[in-house]
Short mmCIF file of C-alpha atoms in Angstrom, two decimals:
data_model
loop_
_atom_site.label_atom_id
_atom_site.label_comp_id
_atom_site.label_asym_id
_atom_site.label_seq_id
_atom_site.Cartn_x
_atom_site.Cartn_y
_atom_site.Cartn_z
CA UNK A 355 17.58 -2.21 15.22
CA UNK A 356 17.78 1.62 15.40
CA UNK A 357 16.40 2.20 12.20
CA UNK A 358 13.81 0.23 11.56
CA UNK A 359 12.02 0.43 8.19
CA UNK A 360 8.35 2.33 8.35
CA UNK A 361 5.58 0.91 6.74
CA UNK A 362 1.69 2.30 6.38
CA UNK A 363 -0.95 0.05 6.20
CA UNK A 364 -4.28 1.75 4.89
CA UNK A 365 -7.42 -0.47 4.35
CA UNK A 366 -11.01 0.28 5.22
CA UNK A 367 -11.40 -3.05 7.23
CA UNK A 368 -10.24 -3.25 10.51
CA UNK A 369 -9.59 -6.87 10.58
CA UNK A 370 -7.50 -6.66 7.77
CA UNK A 371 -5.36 -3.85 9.29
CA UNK A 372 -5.36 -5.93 11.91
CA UNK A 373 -3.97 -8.95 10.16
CA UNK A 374 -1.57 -6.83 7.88
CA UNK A 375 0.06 -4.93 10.10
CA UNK A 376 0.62 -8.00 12.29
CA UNK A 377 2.24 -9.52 9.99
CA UNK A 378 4.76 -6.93 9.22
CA UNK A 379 5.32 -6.02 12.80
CA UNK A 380 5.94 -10.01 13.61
CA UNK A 381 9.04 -9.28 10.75
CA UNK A 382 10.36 -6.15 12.80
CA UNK A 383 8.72 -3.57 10.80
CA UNK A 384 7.44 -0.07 12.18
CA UNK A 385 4.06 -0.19 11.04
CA UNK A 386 1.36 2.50 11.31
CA UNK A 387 -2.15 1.88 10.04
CA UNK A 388 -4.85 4.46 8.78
CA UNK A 389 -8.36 4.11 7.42
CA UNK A 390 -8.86 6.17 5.31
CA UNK A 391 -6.27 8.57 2.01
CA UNK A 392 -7.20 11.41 4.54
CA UNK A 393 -5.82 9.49 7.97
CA UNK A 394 -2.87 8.09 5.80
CA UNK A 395 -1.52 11.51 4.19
CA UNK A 396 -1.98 12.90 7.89
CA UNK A 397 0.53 10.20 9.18
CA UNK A 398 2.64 10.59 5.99
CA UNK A 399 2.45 14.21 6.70
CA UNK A 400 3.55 13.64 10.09
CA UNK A 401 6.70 11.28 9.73
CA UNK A 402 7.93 12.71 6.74
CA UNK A 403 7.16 10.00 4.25
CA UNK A 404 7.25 5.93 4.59
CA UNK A 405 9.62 4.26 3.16
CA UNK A 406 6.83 1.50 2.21
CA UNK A 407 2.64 1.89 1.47
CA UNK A 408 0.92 -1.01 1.28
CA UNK A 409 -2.66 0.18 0.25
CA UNK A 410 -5.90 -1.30 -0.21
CA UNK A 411 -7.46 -0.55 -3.83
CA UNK A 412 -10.68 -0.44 -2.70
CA UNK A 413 -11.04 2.02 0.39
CA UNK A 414 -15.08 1.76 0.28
CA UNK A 415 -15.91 -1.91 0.24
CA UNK A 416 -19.72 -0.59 -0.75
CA UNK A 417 -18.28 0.28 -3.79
CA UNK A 418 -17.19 -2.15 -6.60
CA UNK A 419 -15.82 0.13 -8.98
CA UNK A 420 -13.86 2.28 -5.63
CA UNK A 421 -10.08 2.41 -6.91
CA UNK A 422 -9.59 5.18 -4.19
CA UNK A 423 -6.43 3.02 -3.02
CA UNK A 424 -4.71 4.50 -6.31
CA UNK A 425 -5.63 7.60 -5.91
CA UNK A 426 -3.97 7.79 -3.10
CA UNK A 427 -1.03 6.16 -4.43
CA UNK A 428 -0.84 9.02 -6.82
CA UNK A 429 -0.78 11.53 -4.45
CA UNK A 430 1.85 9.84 -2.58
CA UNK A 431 3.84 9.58 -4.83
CA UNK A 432 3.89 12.85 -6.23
CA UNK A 433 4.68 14.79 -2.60
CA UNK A 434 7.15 11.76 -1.74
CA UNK A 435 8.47 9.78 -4.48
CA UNK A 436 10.79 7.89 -2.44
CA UNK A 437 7.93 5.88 -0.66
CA UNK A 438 7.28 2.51 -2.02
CA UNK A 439 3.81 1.72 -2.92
CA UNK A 440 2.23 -2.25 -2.83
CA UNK A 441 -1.68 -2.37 -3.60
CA UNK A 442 -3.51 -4.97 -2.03
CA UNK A 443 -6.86 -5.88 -3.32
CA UNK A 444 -9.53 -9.09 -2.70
CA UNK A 445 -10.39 -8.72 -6.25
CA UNK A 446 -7.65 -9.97 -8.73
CA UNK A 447 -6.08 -8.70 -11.58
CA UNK A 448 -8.48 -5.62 -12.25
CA UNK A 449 -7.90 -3.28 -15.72
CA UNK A 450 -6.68 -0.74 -12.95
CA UNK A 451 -4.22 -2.78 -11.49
CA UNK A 452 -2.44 -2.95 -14.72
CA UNK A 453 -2.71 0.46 -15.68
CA UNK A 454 -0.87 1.12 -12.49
CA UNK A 455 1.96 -0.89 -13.28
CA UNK A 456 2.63 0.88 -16.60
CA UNK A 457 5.68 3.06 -16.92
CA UNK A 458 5.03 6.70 -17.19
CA UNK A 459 7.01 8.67 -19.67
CA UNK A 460 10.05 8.91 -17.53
CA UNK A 461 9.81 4.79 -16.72
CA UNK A 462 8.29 4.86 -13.04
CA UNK A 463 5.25 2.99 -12.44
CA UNK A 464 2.94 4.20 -9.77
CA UNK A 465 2.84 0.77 -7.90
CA UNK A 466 6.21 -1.46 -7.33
CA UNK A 467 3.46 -4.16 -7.49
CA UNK A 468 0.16 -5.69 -6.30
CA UNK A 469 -0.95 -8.46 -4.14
CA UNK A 470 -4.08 -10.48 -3.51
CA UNK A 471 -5.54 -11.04 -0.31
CA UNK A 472 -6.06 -14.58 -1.01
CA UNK A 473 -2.27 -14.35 -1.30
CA UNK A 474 -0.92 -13.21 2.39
CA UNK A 475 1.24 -15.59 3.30
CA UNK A 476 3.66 -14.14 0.63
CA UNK A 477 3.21 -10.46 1.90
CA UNK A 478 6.26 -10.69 4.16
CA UNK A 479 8.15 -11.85 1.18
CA UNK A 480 7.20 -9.06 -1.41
CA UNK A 481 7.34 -6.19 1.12
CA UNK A 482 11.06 -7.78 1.73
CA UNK A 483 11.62 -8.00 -2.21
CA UNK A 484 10.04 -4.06 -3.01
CA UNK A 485 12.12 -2.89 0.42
CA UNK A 486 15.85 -4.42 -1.61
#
């Protein structure tokens, strides 16, 4: 399994890092994990571009109305479009969400989709599906 495919795990929480990346590793995955939109454009930065992000919306949990995560899905997707981007968020189907998934002008959404952490036992499954 030469080429194994890269994911990047960024959440604020180290237990769910912890638990996310696990569970993509336990499938065969690369996975690298960051803390922070700095930490994860650094590793981006570094191995030229993921081919999957699967990124917290909230990256300050002391902040309800934090939709950092998308942020940084914008910028990653501008300086490498080819990188997949899932959101994961503990907070349902927020206005932001859905904004996210609207096509732009030229049809390209910003997220391939979104999960909810009460939802993790079919993470394995959607990476697999946004990966086809």
């Amino acid at each position: 399994m030469a080429n194994r495919q890269k994911i990047l795990v960024v959440d604020d929480l180290p237990d769910w890092r912890a638990t996310l990346s696990g569970l993509l590793a336990d499938e065969g995955y690369e996975v690298h994990v960051a803390d922070s939109s700095d930490s994860a454009l650094n590793l981006i930065s570094a191995h030229h571009g993921f081919d999957l992000a699967l990124i917290d919306m909230r990256l300050d949990e002391s902040d309800e109305e934090n939709t950092e995560g998308l942020d940084l899905a914008a910028k990653i997707k501008q300086r490498w479009p080819a990188t997949k981007v899932l959101i994961i968020t503990g907070y349902g189907t927020s206005e932001a969400i859905k904004r996210a998934m609207e096509p732009d002008s030229q049809g390209r959404r910003l997220v391939e989709n979104f999960i909810p952490k009460t939802e993790t036992e079919n993470l394995v499954h959607l990476v697999q599906e946004t990966l086809s």
